Tab-separated table of C-alpha atoms in Angstrom:
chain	number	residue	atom	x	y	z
Z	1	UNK	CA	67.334	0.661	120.277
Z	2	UNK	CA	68.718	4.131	119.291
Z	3	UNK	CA	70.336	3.163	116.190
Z	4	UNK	CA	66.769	1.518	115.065
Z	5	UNK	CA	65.664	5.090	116.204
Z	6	UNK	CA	67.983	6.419	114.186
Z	7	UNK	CA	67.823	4.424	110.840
Z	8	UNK	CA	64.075	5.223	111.012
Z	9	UNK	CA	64.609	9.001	111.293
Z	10	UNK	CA	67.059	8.245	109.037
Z	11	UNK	CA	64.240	7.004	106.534
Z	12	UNK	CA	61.398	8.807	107.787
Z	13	UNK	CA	63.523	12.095	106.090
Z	14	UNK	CA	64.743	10.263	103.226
Z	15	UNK	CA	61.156	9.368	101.956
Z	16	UNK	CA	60.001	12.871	103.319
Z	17	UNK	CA	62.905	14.261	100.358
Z	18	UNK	CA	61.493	11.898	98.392
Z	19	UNK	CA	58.117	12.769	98.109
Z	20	UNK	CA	59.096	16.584	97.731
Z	21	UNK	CA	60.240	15.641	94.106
Z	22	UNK	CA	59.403	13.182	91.269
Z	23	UNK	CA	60.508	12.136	87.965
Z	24	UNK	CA	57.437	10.789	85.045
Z	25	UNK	CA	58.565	8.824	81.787
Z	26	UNK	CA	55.845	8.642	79.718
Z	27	UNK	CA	54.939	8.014	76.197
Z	28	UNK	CA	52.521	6.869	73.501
Z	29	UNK	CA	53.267	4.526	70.870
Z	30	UNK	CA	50.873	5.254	67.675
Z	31	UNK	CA	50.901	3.078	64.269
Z	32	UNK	CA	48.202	3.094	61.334
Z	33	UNK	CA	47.602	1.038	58.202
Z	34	UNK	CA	46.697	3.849	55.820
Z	35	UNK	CA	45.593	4.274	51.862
Z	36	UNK	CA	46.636	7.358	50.261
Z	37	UNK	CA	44.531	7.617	46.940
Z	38	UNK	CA	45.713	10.320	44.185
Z	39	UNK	CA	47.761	10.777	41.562
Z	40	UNK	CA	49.272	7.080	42.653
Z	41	UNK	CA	47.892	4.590	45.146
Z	42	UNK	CA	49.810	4.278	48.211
Z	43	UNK	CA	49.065	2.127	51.229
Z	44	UNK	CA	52.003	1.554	54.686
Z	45	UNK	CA	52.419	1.847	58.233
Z	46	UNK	CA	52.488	5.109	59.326
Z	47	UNK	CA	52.807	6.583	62.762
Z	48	UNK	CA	50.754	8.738	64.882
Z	49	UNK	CA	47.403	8.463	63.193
Z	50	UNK	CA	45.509	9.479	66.606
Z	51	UNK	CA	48.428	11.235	68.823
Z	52	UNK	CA	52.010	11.573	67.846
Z	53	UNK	CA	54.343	8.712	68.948
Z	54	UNK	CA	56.644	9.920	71.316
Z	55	UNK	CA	59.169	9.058	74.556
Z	56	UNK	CA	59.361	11.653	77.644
Z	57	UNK	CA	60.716	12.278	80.787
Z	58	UNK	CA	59.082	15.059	83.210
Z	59	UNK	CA	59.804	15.726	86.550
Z	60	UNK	CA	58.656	18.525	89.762
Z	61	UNK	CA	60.927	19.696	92.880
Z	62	UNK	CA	58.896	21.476	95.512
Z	63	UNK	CA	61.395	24.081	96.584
Z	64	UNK	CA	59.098	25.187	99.363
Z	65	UNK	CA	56.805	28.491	100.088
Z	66	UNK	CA	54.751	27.423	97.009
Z	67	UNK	CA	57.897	27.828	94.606
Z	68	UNK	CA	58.061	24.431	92.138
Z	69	UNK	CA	61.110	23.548	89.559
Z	70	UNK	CA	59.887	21.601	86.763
Z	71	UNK	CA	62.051	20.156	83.940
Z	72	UNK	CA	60.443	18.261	80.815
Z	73	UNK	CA	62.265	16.581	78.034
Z	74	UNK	CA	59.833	14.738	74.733
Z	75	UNK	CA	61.322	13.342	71.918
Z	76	UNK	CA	59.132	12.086	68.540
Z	77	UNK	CA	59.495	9.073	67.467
Z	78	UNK	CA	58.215	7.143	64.334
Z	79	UNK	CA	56.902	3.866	65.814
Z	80	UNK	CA	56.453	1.826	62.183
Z	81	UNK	CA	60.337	1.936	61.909
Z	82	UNK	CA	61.722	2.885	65.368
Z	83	UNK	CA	63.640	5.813	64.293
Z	84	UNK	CA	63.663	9.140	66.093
Z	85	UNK	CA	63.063	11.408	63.014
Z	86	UNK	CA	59.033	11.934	63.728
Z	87	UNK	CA	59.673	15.329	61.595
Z	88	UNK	CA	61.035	17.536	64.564
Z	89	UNK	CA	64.548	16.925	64.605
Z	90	UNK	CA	65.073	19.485	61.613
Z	91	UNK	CA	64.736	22.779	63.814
Z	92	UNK	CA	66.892	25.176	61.660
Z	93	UNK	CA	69.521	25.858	59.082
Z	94	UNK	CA	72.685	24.546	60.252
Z	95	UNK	CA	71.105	21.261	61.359
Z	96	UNK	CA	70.466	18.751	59.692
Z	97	UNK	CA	68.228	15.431	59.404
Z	98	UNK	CA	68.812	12.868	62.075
Z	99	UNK	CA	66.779	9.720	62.430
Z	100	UNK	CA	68.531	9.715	66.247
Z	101	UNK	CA	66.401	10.595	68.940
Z	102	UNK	CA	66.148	14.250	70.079
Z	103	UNK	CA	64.205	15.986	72.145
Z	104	UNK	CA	62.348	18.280	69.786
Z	105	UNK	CA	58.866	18.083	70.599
Z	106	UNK	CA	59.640	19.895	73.775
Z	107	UNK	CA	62.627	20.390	76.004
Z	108	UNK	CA	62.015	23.390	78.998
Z	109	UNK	CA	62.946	24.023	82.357
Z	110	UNK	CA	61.444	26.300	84.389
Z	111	UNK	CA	59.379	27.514	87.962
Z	112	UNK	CA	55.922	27.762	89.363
Z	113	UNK	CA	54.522	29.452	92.102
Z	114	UNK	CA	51.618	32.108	92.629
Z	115	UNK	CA	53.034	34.658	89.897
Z	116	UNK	CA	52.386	31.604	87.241
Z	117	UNK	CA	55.227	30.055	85.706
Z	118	UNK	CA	58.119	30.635	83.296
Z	119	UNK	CA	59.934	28.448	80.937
Z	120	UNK	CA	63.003	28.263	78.827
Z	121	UNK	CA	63.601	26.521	75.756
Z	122	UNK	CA	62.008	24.891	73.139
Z	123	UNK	CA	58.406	23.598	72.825
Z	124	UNK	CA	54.630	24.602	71.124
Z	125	UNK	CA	53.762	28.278	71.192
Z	126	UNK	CA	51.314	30.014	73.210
Z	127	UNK	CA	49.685	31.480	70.009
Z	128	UNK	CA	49.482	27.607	68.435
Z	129	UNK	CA	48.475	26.286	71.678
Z	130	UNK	CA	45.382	28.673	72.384
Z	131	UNK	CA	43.782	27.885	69.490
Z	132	UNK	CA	44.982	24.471	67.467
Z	133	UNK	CA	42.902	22.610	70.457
Z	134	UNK	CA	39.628	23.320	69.555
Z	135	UNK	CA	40.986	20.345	66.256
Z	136	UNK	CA	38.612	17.787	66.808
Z	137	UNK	CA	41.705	15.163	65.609
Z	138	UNK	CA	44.399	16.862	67.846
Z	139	UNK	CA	46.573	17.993	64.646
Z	140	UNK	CA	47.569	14.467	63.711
Z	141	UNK	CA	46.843	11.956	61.103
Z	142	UNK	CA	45.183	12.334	57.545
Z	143	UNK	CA	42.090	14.763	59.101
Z	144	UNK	CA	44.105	17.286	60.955
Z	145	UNK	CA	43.345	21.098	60.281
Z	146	UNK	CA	45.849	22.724	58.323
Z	147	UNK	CA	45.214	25.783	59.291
Z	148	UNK	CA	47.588	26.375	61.908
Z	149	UNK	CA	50.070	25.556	58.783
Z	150	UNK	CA	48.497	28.033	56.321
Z	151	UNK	CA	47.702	25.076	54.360
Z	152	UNK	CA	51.271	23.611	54.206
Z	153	UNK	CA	51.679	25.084	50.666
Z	154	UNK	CA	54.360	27.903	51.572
Z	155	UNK	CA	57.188	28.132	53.447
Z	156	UNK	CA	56.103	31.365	54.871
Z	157	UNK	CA	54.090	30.118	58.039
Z	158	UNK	CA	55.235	30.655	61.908
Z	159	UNK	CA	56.621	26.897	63.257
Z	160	UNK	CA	54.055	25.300	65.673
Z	161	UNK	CA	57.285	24.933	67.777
Z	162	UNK	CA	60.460	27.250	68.647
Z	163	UNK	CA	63.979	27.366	69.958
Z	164	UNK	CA	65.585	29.186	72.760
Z	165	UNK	CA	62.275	30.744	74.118
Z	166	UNK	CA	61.715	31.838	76.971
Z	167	UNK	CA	57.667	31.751	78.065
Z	168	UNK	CA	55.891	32.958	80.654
Z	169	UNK	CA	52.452	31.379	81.413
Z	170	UNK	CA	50.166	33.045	83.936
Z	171	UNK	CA	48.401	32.308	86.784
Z	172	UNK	CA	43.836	31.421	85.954
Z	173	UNK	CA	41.645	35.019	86.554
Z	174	UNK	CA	37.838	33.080	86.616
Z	175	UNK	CA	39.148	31.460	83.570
Z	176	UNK	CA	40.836	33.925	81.539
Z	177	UNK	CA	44.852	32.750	81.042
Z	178	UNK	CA	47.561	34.817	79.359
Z	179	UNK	CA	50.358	33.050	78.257
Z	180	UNK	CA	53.488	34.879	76.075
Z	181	UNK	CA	56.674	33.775	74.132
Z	182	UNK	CA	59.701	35.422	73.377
Z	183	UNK	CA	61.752	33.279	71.150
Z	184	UNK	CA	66.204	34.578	70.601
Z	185	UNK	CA	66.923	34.040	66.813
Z	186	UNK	CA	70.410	33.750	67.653
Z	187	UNK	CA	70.396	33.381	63.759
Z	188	UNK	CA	72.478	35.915	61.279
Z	189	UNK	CA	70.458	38.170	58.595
Z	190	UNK	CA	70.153	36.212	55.294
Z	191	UNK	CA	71.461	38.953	52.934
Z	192	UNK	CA	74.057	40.847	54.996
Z	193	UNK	CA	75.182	37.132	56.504
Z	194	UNK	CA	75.833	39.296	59.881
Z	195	UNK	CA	74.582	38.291	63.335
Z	196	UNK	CA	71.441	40.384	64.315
Z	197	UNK	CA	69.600	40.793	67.453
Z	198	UNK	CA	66.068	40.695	65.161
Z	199	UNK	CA	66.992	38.087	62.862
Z	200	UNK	CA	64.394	34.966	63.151
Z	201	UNK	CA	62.907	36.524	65.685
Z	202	UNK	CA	59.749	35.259	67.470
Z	203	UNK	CA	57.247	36.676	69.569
Z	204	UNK	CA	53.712	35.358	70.389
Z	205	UNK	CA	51.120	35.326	72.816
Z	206	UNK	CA	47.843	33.119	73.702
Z	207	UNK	CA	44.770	33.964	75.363
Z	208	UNK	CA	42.204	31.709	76.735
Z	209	UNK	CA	39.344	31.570	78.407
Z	210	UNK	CA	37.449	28.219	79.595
Z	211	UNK	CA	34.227	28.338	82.147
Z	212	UNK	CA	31.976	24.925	81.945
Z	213	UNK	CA	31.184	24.083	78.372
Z	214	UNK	CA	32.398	27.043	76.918
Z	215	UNK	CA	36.109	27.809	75.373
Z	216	UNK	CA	37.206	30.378	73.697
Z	217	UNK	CA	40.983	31.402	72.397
Z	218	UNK	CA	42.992	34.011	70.483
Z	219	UNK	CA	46.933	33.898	69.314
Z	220	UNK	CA	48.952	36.631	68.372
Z	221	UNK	CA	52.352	36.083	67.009
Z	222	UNK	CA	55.018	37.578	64.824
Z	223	UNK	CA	58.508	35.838	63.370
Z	224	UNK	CA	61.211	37.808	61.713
Z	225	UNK	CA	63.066	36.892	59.267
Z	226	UNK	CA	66.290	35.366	58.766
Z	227	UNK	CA	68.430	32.787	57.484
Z	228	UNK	CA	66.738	30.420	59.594
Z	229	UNK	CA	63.545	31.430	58.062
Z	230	UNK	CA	64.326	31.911	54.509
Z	231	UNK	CA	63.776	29.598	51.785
Z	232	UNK	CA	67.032	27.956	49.945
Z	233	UNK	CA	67.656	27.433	46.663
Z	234	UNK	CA	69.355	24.382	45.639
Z	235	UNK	CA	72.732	25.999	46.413
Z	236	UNK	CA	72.667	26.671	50.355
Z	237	UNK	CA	74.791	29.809	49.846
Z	238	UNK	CA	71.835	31.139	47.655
Z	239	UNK	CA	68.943	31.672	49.440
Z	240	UNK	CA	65.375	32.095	47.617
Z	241	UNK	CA	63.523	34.122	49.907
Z	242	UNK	CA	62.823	35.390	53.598
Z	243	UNK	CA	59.602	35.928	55.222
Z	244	UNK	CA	58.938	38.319	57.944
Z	245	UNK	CA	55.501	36.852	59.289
Z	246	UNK	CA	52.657	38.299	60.917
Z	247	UNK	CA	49.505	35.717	62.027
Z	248	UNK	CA	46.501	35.787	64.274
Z	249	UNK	CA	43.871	32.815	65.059
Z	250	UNK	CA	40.307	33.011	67.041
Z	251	UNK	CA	38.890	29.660	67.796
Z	252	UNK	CA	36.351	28.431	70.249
Z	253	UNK	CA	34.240	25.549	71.045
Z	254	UNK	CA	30.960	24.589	73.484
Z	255	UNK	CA	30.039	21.302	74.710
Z	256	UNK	CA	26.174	20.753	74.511
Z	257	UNK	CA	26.785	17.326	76.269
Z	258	UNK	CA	25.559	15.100	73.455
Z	259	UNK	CA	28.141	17.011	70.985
Z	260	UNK	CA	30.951	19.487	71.367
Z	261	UNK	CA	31.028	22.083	68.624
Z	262	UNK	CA	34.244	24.280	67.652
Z	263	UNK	CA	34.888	26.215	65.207
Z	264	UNK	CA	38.396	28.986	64.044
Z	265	UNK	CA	39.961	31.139	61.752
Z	266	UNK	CA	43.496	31.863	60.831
Z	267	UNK	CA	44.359	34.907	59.299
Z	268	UNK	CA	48.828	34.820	57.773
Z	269	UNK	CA	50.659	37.686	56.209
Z	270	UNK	CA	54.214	37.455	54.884
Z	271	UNK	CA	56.307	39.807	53.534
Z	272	UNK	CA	59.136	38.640	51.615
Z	273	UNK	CA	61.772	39.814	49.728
Z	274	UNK	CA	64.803	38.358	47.444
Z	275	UNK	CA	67.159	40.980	48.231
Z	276	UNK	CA	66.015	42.671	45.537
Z	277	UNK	CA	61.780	42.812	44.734
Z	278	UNK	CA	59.406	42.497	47.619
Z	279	UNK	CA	55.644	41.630	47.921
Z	280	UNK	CA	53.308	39.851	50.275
Z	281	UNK	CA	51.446	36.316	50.596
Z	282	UNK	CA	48.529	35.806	52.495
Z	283	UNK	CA	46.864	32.940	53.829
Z	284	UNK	CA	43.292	32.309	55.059
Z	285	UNK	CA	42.184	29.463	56.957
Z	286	UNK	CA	38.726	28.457	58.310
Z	287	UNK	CA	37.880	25.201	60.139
Z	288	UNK	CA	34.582	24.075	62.227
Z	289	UNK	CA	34.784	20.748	63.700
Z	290	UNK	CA	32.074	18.693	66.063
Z	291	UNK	CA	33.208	15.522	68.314
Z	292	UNK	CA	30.126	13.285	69.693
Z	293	UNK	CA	30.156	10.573	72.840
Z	294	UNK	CA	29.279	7.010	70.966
Z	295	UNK	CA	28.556	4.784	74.359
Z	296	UNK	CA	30.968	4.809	77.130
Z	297	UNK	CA	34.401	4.013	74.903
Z	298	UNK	CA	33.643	5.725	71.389
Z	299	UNK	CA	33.920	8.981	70.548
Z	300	UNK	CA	32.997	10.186	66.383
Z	301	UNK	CA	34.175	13.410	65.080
Z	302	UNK	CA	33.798	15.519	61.701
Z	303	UNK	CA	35.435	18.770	60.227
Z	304	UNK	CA	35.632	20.657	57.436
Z	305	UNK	CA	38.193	22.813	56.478
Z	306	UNK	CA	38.258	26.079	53.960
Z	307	UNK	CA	41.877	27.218	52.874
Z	308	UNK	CA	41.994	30.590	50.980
Z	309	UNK	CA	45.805	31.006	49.440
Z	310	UNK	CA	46.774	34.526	47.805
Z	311	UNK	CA	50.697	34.347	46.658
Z	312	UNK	CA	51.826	38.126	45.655
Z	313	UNK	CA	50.508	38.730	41.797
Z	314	UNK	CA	48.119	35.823	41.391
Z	315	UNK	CA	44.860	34.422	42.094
Z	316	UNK	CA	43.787	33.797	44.982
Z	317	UNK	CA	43.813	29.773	45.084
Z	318	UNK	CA	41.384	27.658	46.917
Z	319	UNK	CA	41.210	24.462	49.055
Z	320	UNK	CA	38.656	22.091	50.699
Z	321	UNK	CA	38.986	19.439	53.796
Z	322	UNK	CA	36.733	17.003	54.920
Z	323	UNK	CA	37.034	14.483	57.069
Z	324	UNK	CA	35.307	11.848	59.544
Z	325	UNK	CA	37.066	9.365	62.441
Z	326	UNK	CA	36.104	7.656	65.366
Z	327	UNK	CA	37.966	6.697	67.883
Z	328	UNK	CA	37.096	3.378	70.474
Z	329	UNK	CA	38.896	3.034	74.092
Z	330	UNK	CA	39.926	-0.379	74.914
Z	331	UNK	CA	40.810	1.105	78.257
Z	332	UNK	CA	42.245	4.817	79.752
Z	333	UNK	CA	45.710	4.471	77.674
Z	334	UNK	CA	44.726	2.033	74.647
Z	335	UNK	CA	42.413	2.629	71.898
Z	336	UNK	CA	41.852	1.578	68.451
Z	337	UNK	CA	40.380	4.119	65.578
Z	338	UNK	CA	39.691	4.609	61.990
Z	339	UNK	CA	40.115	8.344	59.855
Z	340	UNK	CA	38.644	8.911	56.557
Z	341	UNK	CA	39.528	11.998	55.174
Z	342	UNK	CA	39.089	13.948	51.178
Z	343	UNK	CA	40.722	17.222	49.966
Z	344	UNK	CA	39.590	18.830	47.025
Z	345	UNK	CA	41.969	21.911	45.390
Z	346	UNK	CA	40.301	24.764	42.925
Z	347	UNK	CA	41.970	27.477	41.041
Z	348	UNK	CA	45.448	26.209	41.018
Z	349	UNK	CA	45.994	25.360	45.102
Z	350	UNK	CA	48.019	22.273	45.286
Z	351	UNK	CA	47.152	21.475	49.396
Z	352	UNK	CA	47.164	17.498	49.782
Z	353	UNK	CA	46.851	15.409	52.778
Z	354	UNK	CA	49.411	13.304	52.035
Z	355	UNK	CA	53.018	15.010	50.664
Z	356	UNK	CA	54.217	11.724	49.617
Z	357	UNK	CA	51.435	11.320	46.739
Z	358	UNK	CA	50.441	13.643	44.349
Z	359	UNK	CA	47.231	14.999	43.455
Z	360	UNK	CA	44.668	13.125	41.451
Z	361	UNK	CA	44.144	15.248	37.918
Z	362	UNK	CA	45.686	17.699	40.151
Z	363	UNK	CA	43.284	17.907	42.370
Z	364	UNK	CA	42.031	15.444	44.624
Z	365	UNK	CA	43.512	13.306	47.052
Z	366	UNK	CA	41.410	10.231	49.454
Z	367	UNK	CA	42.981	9.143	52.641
Z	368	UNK	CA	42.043	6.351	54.786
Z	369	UNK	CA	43.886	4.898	57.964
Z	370	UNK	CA	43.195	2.754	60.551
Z	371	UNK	CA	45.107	1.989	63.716
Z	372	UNK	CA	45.965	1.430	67.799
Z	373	UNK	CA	47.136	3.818	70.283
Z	374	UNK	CA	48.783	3.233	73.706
Z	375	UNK	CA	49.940	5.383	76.413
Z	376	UNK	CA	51.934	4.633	79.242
């Protein structure tokens, strides 16, 4: 009778430790039968026409007294050819292309308690993340914003994502959040090829407020550059050009309950230099966006997209998005859904939604896809 005592004690605790901690994989696996019309006609499978296909693992420890460990590790993944190169597993000079699976969507571990929470390593900054949600189609597929890439046309943007940062997320005031990155370049200057302390610097910060319908955000962020952040000629000893960024983005968005309206701006600034002349490129983005119940499983949604491009000593170029989707739920985790989207350039821009196809008469590109999402 006292070992049965015993063994249940004995399991009464275990389960008890149990419970204190858990472990979540979870994932979505995204494919789309899409028409790219431009320059050429191209038509394929791609992946992650709704969300991004991906495979993750996250798990929380309650330590007790409120205090929480938290680990989580998410790897892309391109789900029309199984390979792990979903366009993250580039991160920096040094490393190169892998279609293996790596964790470079987001890999942090960190603690939570009363004071907020703090993170280390690499995942979506709080300047992208403040703002970049108020995209009616969630930054993926053929209608995503651009903005939050200053059009995709230079290689003098912040990344949406970044390395060996350590973030500190705080606790919700009636609302208002504050979140802030501070991202080591561990990275050497790209002219003097010696380590420095500033080199590919980031630093960043979000700001967010959401009551009821309404939702409102700001980012701040700055990246210095470095060899990680410089352009490369075709001889990697030569590099082309580095870019010492400066960006903020407002955004916002209020749900009327038939429709939810957003709208934001981007405003970019690098300075770059060749080691020898210097000058600055700036980048304008504007974006409103409106997402609409359809019945109890469909949701429609519509943006439009202004990009305003000024590269030192030209014109300023010009670009405009449009684009329509709807989405239908088969049930909470699957859901079937269809994008159109149209891009027109002026004055030189060269912005497609597609980088595989060219421009038609340099101009114009049509995209159409059409495809099924599950989560698990």
């Amino acid at each position: 009778m006292k070992k049965s005592l015993i063994a249940l004690a004995a399991v009464a605790v275990s389960g008890a430790a149990f419970a204190q901690s858990s472990v979540t994989v979870f994932g979505v696996v995204d494919s789309a039968v899409s028409y790219v019309n431009g320059q050429d006609n191209w038509s394929g499978l791609n992946s992650g026409g709704n969300q991004t296909s991906r495979l993750g693992f996250r798990g929380v420890e309650d330590l007790g007294g409120g205090l929480k460990a938290n680990f989580w590790l998410e790897a892309g993944i391109l789900a029309d050819n199984g390979s792990g190169n979903s366009g993250y597993s580039k991160a920096g000079a040094g490393e190169a292309a892998s279609g293996e699976l790596a964790f470079k969507r987001r890999a942090t571990v960190g603690l939570s308690g009363n004071f907020g929470e703090v993170r280390m390593g690499r995942e979506l900054t709080a300047a992208y993340n403040a703002t970049s949600r108020y995209d009616v189609f969630g930054q993926v597929g053929y209608g995503a914003s651009k903005v939050w890439t200053d059009a995709g046309v230079n290689g003098d943007s912040t990344t949406q994502r970044v390395s060996n940062m350590v973030t500190y997320l705080s606790p919700d005031f009636s609302g208002f959040r504050a979140n802030v990155n501070y991202g080591f370049g561990e990275d050497k200057d790209a002219q003097t090829g010696k380590f420095s302390n500033s080199a590919s610097r980031y630093m960043g910060a979000g700001l967010t407020y959401d009551n009821g319908p309404l939702s409102l955000g700001l980012g701040l962020e700055r990246r210095n550059a470095g060899a990680n952040t410089a352009e490369f000629s075709g001889n990697p000893a030569v590099f082309d050009a580095e870019y010492d960024v400066n960006a903020w983005s407002l955004g916002g968005s209020y749900n009327f309950g038939v429709a939810k309206l957003a709208a934001a701006y981007r405003n970019s600034e690098a300075k770059w230099t060749d080691g020898v002349n210097s000058a600055k490129d700036k980048t304008k983005g504007y974006y409103v966006g409106v997402s609409a119940p359809v019945g109890a499983a469909g949701e429609v949604k519509a943006s439009y997209n202004r990009y305003e491009i000024t590269e030192a000593g030209e014109a300023k170029q010009k670009a405009d998005q449009f684009a329509l989707g709807y989405v239908h739920n088969l049930s909470k985790r699957t859901a079937v859904y269809g994008t159109y989207a149209y891009i027109k350039n002026k004055d030189g821009a060269a912005v497609r939604l597609s980088s595989d196809v060219l421009l038609k008469d340099g101009e114009k590109q049509h995209a159409v896809q059409v495809g099924v999402r599950h989560a698990f």
